[in-house]
Short mmCIF file of C-alpha atoms in Angstrom, two decimals:
data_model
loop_
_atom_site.label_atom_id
_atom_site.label_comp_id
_atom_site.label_asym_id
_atom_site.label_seq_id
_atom_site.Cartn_x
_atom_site.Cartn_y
_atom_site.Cartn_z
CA UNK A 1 -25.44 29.15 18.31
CA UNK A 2 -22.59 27.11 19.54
CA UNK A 3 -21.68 24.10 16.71
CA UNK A 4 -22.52 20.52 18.52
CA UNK A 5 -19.65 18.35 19.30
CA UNK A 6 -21.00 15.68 17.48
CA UNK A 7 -20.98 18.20 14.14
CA UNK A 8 -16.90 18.80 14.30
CA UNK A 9 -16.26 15.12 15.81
CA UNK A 10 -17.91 14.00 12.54
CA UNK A 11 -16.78 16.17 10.49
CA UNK A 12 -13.02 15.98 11.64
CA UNK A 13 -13.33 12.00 11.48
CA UNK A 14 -14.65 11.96 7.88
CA UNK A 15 -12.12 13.45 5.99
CA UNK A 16 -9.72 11.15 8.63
CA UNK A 17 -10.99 7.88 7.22
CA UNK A 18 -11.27 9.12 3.77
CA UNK A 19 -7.45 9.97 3.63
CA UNK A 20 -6.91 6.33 5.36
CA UNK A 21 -8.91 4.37 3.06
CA UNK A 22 -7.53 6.31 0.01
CA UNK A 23 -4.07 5.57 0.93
CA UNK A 24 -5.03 1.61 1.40
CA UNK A 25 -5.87 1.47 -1.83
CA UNK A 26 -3.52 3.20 -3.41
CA UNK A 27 -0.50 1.53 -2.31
CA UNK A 28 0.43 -2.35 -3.06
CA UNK A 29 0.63 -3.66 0.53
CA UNK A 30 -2.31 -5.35 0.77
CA UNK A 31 -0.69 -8.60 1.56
CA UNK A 32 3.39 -9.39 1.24
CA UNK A 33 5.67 -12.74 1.43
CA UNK A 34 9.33 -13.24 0.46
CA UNK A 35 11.05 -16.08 -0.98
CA UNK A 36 14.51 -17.74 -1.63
CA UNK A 37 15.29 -17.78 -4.95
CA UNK A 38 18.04 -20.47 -5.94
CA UNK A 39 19.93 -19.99 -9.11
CA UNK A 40 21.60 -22.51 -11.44
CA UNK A 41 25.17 -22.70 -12.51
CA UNK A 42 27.32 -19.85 -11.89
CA UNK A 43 24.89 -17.80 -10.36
CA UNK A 44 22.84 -16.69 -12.89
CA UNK A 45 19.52 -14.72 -12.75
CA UNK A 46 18.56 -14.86 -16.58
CA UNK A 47 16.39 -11.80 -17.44
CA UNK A 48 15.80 -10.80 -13.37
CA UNK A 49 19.30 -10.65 -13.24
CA UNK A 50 19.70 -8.42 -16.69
CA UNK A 51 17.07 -6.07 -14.91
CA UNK A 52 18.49 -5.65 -11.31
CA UNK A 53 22.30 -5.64 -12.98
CA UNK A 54 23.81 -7.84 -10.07
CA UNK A 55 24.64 -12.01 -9.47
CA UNK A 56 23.43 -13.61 -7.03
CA UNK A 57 25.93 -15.53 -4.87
CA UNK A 58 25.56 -19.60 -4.10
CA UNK A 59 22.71 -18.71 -1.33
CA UNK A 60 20.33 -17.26 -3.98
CA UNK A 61 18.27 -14.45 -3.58
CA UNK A 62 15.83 -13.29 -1.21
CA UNK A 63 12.80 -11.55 -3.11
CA UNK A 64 10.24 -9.50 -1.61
CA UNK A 65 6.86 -9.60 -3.07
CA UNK A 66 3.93 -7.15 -2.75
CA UNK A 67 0.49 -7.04 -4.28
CA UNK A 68 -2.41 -4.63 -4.09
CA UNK A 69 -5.87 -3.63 -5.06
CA UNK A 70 -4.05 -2.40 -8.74
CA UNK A 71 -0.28 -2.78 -8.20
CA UNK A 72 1.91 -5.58 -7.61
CA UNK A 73 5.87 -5.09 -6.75
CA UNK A 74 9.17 -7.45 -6.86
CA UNK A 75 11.97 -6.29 -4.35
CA UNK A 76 15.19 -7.29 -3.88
CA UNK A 77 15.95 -7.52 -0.36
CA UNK A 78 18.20 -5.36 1.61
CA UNK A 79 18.56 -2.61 -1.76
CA UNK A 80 16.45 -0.29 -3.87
CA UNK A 81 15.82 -3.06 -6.86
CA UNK A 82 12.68 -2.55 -6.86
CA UNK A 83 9.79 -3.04 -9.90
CA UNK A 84 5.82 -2.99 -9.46
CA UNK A 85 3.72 -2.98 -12.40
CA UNK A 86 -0.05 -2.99 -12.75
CA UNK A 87 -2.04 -6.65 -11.43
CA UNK A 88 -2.12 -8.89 -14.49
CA UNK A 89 -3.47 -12.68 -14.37
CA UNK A 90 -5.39 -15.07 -12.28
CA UNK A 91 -4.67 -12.42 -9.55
CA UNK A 92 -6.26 -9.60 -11.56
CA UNK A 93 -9.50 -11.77 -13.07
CA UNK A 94 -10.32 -13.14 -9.46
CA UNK A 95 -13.73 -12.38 -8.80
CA UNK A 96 -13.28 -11.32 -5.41
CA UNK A 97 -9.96 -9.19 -6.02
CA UNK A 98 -12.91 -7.49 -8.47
CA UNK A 99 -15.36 -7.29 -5.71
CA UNK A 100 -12.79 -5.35 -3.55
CA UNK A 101 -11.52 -2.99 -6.01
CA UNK A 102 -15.53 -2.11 -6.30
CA UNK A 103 -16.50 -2.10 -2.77
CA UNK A 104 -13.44 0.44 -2.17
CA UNK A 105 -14.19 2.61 -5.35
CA UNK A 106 -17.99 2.65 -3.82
CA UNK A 107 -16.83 3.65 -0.51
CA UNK A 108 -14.44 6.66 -1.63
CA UNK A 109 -17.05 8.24 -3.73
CA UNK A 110 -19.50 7.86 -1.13
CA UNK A 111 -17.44 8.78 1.82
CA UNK A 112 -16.46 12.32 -0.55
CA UNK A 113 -20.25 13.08 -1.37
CA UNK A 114 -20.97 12.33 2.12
CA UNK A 115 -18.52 14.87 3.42
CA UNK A 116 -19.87 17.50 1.03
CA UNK A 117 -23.45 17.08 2.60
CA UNK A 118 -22.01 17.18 5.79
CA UNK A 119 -20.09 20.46 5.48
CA UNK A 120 -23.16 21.84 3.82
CA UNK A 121 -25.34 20.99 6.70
CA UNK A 122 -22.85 21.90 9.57
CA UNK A 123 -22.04 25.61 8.11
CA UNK A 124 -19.29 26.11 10.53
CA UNK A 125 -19.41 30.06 9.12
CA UNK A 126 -23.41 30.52 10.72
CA UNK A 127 -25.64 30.41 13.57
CA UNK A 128 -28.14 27.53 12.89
CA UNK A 129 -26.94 24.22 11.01
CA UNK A 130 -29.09 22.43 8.76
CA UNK A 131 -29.16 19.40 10.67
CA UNK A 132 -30.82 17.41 8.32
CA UNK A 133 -28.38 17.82 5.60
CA UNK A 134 -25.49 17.70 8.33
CA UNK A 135 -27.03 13.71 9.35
CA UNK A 136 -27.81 12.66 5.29
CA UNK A 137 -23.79 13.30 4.77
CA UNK A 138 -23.11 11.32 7.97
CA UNK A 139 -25.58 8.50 6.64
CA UNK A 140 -23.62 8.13 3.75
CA UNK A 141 -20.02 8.61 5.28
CA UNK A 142 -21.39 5.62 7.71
CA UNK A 143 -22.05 3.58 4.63
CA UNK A 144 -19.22 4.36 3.14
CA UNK A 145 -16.92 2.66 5.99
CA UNK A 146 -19.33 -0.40 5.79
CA UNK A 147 -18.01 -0.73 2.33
CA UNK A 148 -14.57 -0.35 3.40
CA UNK A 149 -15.07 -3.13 6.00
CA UNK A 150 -16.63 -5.32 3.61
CA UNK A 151 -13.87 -4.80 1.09
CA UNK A 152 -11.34 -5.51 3.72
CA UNK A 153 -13.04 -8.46 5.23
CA UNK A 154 -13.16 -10.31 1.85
CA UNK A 155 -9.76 -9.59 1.10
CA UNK A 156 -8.43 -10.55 4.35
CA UNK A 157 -10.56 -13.87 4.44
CA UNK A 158 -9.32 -15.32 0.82
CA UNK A 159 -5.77 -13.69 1.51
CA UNK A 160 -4.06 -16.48 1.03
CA UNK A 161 -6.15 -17.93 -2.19
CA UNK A 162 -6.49 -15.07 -4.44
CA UNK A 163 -5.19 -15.98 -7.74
CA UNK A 164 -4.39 -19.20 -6.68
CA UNK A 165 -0.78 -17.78 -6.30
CA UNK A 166 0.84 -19.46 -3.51
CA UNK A 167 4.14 -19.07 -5.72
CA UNK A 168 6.55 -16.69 -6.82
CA UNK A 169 3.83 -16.00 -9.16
CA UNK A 170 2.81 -16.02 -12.90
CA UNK A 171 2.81 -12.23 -12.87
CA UNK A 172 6.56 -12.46 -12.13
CA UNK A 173 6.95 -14.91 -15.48
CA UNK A 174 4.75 -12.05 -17.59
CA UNK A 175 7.12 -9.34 -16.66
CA UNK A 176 10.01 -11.46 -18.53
CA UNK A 177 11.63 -12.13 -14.61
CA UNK A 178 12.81 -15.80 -14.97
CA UNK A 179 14.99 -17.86 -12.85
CA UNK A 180 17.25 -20.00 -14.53
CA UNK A 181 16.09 -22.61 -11.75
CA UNK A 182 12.87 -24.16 -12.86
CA UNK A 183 11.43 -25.78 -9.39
CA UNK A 184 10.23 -22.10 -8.43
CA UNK A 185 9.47 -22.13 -3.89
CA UNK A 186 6.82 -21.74 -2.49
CA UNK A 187 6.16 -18.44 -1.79
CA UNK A 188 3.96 -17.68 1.72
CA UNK A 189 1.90 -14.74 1.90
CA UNK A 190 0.44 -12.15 5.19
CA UNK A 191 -1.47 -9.55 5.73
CA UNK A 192 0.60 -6.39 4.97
CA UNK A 193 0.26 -2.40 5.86
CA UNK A 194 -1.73 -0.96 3.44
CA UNK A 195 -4.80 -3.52 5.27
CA UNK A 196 -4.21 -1.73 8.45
CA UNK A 197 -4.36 1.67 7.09
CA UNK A 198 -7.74 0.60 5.65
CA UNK A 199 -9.01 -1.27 8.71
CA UNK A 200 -8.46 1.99 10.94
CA UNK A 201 -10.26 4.30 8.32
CA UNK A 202 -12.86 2.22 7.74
CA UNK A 203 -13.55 2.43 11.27
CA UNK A 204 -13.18 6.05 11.61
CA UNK A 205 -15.46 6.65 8.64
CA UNK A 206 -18.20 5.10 10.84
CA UNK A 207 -17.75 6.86 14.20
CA UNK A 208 -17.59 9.98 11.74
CA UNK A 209 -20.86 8.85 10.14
CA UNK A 210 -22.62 8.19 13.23
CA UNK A 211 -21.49 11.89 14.99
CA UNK A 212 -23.11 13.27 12.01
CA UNK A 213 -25.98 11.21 12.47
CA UNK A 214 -26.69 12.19 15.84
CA UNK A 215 -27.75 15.69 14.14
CA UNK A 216 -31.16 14.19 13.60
CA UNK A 217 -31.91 14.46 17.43
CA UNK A 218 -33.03 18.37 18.29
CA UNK A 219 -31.75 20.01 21.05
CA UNK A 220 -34.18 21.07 24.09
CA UNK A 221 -34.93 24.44 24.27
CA UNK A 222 -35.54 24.34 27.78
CA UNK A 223 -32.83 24.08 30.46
CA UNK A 224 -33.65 21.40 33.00
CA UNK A 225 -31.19 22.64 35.41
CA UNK A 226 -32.26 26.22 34.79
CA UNK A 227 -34.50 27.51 37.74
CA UNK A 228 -37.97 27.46 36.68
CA UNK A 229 -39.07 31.17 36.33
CA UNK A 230 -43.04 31.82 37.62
CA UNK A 231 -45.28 33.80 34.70
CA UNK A 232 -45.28 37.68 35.24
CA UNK A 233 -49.16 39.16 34.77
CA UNK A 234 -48.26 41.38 32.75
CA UNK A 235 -52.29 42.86 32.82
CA UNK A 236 -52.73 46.24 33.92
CA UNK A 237 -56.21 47.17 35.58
CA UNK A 238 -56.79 50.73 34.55
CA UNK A 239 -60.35 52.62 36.67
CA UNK A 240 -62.83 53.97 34.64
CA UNK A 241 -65.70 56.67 35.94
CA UNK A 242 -67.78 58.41 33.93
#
């Protein structure tokens, strides 16, 4: 027996949004800003400047900043100075930062369990599936990318209030990065690419979920376009004398 479509959609699409939402989380570009940062006299960076080993000029310096589910990183622009280390203060002990670092853990181990059931159930390498098994996988693969969304969602909605950082940051100050210039800019924050990637396999991990789903419904044995074919009598009349 032929595998259904909906079987290798699903199970194609699975592994797809797992790899999506895995790299999301992962990586700390979960929203970005930059920022001018002005020096004071005779260009001097204090300890940021020790660290990246160059003076900035009379403009300042333009400094990229990054933060994740786990990670947050300080760029210079236009050059490799780059430093992340792991989320530390307000930012870390925000309750919904918390909440999404949850949601997403929840989702990965669910999405993986689900796509264990599901290759159980399909069994590519036989005849008949076990559709039942093949549909309990896509269940939970389906739930998994609800988690994702949710995750995203509430990350996306408090974007810009998270930590109450709408500055360079206090995470900066805690890695021993001071300015010399004590007024420290305001620093404005977007959505950056790492929400994407999870947005798309969040998505996918539902359209995976629900092809696997569709395994509940049993196919018709009979073919309605088949012509109908009329009962042979198949009983024999055999003459008896005696």
């Amino acid at each position: 027996m032929q595998t259904p479509t909906s079987m290798v959609m699903g199970i194609v699409f699975a592994p797809l949004g797992l790899v999506l939402v895995f790299t999301a989380a992962i990586t700390p570009q979960w929203r970005e800003g930059q920022v001018q940062v002005y020096t004071g006299p005779g260009g001097s960076l204090g300890a940021l400047g020790s660290i990246t080993g160059i003076r900035a000029g009379g403009d300042g310096l333009l400094l990229l900043r990054s933060d994740g589910l786990w990670e947050t990183c300080l760029q210079v622009a236009h050059s490799e100075l780059k430093k992340c280390w792991p989320v530390s203060g307000p930012y870390e002990r925000d309750r919904r930062v918390r909440s999404a670092q949850g949601l997403v853990l929840a989702s990965l181990f669910m999405c993986g369990a689900g796509i264990v059931l599901a290759s159980v159930g399909v069994r590519c390498w036989t005849d008949l599936p076990l559709r039942g098994i093949a549909a309990a996988g896509g269940l939970l693969v389906a739930m998994a990318g609800l988690l994702s969304i949710a995750a995203l969602g509430l990350y996306t909605h408090n974007l810009l209030s998270l930590g109450n950082e709408d500055q360079l940051g206090s995470g900066v100050a805690q890695q021993k990065l001071p300015v010399v210039h004590r007024d420290v800019p305001r620093l404005t924050l977007r959505p950056a690419g790492s929400l994407y990637f999870g947005w798309v396999g969040g998505w996918v991990q539902v359209l995976g979920g629900a092809a696997l789903m569709l395994s509940f419904k049993r196919p018709r044995l009979s073919c309605p376009t088949c012509p109908r074919r009329h009962p042979v009598d198949s009983t024999e009349i055999y003459e008896v004398t005696c």
